[in-house]
Coordinates of N, CA and C and ligand atoms in Angstrom, one line a residue:
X1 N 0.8 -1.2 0.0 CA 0.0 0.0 0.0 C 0.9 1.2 0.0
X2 N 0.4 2.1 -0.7 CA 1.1 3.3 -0.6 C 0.4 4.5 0.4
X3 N 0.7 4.8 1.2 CA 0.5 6.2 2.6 C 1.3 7.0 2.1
X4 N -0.2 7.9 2.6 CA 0.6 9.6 2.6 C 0.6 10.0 4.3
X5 N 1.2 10.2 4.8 CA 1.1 10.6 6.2 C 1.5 12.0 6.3
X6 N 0.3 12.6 6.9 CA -0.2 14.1 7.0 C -0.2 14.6 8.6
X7 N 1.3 15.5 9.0 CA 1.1 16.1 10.3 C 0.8 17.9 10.2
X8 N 0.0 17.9 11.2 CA -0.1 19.7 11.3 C 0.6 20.1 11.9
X9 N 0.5 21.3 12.2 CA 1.0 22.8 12.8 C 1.6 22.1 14.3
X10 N 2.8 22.1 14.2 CA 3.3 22.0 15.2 C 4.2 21.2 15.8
X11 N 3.5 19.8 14.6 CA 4.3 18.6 15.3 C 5.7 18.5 14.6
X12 N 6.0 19.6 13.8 CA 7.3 19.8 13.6 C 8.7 19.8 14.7
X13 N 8.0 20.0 15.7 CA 8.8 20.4 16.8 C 8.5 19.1 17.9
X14 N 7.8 17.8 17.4 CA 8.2 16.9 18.9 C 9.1 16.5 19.1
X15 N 9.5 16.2 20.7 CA 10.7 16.3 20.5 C 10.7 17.5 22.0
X16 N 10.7 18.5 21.3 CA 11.0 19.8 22.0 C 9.7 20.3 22.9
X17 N 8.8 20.2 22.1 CA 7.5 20.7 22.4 C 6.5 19.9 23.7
X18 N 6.2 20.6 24.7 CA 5.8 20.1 25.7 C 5.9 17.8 25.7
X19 N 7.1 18.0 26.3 CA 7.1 16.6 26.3 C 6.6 15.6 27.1
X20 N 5.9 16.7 28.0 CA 5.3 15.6 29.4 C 3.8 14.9 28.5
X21 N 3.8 15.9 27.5 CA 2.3 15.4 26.7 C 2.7 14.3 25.4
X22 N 4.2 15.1 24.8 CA 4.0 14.1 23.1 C 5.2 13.1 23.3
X23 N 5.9 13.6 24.6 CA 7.2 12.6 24.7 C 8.1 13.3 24.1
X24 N 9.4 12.4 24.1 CA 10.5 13.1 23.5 C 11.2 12.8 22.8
X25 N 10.2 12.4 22.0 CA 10.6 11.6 20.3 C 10.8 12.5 19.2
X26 N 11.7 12.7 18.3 CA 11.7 14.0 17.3 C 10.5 13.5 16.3
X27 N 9.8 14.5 15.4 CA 9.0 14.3 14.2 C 10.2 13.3 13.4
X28 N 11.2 13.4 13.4 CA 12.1 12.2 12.6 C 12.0 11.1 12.9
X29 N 12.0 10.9 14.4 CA 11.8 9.5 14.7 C 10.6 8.9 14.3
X30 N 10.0 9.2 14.3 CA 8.3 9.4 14.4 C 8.1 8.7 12.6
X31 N 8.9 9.7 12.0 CA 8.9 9.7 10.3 C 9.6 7.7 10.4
X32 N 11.0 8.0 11.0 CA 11.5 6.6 10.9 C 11.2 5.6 11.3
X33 N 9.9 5.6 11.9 CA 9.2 4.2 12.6 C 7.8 4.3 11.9
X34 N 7.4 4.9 11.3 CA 6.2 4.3 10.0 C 7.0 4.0 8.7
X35 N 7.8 4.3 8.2 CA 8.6 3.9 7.4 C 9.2 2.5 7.6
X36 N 10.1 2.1 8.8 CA 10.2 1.0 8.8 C 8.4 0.0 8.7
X37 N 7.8 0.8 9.8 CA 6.3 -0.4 9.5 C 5.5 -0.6 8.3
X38 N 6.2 0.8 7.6 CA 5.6 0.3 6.0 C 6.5 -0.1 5.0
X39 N 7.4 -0.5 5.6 CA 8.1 -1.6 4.7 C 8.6 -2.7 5.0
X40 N 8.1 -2.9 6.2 CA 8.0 -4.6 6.9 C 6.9 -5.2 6.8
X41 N 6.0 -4.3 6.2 CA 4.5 -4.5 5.6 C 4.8 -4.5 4.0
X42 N 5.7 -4.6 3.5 CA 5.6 -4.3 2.0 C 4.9 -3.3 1.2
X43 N 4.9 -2.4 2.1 CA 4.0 -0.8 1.8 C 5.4 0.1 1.8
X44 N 4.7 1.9 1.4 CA 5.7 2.7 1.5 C 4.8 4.0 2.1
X45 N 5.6 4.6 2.5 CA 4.7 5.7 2.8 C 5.4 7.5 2.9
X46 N 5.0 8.1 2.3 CA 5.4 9.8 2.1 C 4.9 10.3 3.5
X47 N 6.0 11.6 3.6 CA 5.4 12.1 4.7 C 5.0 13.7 4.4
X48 N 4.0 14.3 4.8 CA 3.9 15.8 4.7 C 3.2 16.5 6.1
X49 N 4.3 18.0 6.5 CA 4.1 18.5 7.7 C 3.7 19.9 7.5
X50 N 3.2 20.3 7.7 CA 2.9 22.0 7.2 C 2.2 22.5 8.6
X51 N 2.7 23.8 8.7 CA 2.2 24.4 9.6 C 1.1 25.4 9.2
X52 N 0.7 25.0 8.1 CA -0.6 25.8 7.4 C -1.7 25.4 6.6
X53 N -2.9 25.7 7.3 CA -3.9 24.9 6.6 C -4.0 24.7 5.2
X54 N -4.0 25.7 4.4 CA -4.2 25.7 2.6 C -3.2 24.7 2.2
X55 N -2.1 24.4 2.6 CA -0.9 23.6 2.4 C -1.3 22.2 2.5
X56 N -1.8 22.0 3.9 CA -2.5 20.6 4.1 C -3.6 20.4 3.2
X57 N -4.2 21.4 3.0 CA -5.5 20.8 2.1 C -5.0 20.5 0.8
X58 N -4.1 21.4 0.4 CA -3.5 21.0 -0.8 C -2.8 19.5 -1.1
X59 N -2.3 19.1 0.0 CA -1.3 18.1 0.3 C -2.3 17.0 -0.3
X60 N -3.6 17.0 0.6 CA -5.0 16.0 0.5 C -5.3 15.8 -0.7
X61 N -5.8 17.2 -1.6 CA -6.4 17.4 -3.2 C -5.2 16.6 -4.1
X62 N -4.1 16.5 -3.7 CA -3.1 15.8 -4.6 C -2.7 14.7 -4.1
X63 N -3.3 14.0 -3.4 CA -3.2 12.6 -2.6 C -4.3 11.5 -3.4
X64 N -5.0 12.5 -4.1 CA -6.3 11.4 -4.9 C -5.7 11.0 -6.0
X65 N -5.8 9.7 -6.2 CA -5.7 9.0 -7.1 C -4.5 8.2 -7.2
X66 N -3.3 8.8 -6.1 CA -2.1 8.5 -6.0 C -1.1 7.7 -4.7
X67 N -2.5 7.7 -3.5 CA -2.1 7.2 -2.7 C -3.4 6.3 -2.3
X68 N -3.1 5.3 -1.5 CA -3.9 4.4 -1.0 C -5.2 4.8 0.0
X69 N -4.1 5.9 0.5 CA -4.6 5.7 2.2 C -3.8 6.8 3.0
X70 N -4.6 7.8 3.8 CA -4.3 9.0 4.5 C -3.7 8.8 6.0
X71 N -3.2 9.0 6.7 CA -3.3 8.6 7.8 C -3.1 10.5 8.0
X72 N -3.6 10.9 9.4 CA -3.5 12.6 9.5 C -3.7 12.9 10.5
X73 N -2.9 13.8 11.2 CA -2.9 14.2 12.4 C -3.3 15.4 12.1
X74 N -4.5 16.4 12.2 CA -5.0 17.8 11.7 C -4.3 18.8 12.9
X75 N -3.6 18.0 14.0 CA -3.7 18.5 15.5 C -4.5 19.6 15.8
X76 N -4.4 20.6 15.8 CA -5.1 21.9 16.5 C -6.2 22.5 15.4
X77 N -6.0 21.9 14.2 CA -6.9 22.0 13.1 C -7.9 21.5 13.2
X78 N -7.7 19.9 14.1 CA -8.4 19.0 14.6 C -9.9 19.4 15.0
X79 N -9.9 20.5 15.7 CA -10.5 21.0 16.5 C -11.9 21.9 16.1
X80 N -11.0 22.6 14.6 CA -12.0 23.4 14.2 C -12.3 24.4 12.8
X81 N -11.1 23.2 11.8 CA -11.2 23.4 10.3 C -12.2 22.5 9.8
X82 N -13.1 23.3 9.5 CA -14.3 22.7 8.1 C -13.5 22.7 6.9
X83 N -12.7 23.6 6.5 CA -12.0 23.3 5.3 C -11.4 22.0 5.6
X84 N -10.1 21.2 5.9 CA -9.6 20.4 5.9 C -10.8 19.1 5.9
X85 N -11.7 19.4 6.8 CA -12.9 18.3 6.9 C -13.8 18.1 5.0
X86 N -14.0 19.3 5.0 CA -14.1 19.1 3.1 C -13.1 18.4 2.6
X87 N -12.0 19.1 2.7 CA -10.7 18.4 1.4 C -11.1 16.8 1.8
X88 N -11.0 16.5 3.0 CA -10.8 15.0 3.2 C -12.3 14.5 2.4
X89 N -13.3 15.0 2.4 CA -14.5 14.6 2.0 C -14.4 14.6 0.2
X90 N -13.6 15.5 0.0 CA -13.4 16.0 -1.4 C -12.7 14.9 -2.4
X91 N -12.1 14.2 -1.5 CA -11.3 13.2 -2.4 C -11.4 11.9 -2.0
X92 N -11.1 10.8 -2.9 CA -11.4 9.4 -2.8 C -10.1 8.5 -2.7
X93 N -9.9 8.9 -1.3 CA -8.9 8.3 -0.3 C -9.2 8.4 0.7
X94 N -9.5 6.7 1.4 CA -9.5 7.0 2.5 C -8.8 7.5 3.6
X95 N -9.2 7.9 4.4 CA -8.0 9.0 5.4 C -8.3 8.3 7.0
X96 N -7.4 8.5 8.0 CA -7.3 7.7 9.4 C -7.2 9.1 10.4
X97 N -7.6 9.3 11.3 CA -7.3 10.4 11.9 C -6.6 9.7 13.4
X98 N -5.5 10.2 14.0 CA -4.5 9.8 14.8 C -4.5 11.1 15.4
X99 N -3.9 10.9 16.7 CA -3.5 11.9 18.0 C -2.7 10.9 18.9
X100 N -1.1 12.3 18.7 CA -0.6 11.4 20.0 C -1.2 11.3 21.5
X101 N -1.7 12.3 22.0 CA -2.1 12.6 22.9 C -3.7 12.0 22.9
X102 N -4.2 11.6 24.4 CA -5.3 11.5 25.0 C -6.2 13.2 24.9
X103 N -6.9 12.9 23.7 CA -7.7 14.5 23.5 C -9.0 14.5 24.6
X104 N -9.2 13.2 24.5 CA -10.3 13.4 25.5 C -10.0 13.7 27.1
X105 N -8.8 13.8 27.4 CA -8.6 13.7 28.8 C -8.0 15.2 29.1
X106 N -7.9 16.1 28.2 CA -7.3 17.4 28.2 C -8.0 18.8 28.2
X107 N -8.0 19.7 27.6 CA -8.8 20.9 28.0 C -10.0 20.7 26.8
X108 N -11.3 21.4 27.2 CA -12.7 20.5 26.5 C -12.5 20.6 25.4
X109 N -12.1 21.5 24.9 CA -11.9 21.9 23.2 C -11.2 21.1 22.5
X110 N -10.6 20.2 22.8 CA -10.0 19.1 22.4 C -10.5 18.1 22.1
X111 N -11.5 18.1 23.1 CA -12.3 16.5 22.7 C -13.5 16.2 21.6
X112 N -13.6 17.7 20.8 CA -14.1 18.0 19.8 C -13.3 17.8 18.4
X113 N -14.0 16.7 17.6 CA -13.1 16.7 16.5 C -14.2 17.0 14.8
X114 N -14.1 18.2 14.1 CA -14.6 18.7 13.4 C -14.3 17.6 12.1
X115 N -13.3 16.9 11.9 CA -12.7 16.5 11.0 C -13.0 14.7 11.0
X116 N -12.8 14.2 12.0 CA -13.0 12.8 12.0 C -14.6 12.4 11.6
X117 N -15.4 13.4 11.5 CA -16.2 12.3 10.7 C -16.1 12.3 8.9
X118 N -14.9 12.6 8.3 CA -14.4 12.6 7.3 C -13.5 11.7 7.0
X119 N -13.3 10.7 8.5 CA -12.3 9.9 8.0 C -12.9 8.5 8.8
X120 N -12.1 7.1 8.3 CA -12.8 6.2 8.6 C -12.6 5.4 9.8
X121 N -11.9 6.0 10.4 CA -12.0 6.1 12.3 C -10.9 6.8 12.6
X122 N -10.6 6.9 14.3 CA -9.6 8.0 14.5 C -9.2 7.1 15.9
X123 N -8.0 7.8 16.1 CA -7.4 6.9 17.7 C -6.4 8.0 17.9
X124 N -6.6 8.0 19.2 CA -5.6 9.3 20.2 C -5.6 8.2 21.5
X125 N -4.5 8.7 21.9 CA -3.7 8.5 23.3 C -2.6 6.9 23.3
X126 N -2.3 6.9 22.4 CA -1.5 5.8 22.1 C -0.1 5.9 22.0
X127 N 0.3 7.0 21.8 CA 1.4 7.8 21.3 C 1.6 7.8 19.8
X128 N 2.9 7.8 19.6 CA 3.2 7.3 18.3 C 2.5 5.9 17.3
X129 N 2.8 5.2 18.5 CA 2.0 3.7 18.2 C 0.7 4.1 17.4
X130 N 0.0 5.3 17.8 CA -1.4 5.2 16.9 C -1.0 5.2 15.1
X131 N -0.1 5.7 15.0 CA 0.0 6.2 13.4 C 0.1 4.4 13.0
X132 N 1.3 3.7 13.4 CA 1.3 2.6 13.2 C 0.0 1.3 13.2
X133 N -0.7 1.7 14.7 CA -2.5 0.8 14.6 C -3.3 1.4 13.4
X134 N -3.3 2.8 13.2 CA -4.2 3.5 11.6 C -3.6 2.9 10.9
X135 N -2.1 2.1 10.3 CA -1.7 1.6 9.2 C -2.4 0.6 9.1
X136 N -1.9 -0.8 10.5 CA -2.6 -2.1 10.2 C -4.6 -1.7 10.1
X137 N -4.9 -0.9 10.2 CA -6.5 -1.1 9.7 C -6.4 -1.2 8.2
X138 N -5.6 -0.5 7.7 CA -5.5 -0.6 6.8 C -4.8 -1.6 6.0
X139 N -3.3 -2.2 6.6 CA -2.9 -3.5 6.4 C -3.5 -4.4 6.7
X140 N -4.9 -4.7 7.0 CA -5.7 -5.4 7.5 C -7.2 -5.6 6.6
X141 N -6.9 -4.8 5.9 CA -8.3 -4.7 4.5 C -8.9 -3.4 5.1
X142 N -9.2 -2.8 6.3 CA -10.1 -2.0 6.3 C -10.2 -1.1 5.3
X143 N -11.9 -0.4 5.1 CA -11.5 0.6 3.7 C -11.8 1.7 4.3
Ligands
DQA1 C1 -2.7 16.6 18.8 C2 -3.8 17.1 19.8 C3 -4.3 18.5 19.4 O1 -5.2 18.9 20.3 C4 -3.1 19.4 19.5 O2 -3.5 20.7 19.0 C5 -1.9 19.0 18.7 C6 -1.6 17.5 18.7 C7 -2.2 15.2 19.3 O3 -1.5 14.6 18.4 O4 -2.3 14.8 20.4 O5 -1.2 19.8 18.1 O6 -3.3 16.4 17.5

């Protein structure tokens, strides 16, 4: 299978960025442990991080027809882009929505997600592990 793996605003910086919540794993590491899981699966998978919505939507509109399968962390977008919630609607790929963090256990606005009903399930509080569990749904037939 071929993945496009979509992070937002911010997670540029894990690693650095409050680590009591995302750990202290770099976005590299992060990149280097779906990559190996999608190629011990005989998959491959691209990664794209933008700190700006029109970018991510763009990222999505050019993911049709060319990738299998989304996996996407919208993070803070998560919360409260109807655009990004269109793009994902807009195109015929399915998409996985992931959170490192437990959203539901943090400040309320978090536990609101604008966007997951555009994708075909979502998982938070696993850490990193979640991007990897969104793969096998998918190395697993889910559509
Ligand atoms: C996040 C949770 C969001 O609420 C937050 O804005 C992020 C990261 C997560 O992965 O836990 O930036 O999506």
């Amino acid at each position: 299978m071929k993945f496009l793996i979509i992070n937002g605003p911010n997670l540029n910086l894990l690693g650095r960025r409050e680590p009591d919540i995302y750990g202290d794993q770099s976005y590299e590491a992060l990149c280097r442990m779906i990559r190996e899981h999608a190629e011990q699966n005989g998959s491959t998978a691209d990664f794209f991080q933008s700190n700006h919505e029109g970018a991510i939507i763009d990222a999505i509109h050019a993911a049709d027809g060319v990738y299998d399968a989304i996996i996407i962390n919208p993070a803070a977008y998560t919360h409260y882009s109807y655009a990004i919630l269109d793009a994902l609607k807009a195109v015929d790929v399915p998409a996985y929505e992931v959170h490192i963090s437990h959203i539901d256990e943090r400040e309320s606005f978090r536990a609101i997600s604008v966007t997951a009903p555009a994708c075909v399930g979502q998982l938070y509080g696993h850490g990193f592990d979640g991007y990897l569990m969104a793969m096998d749904y998918f190395l697993e037939g889910g559509k």
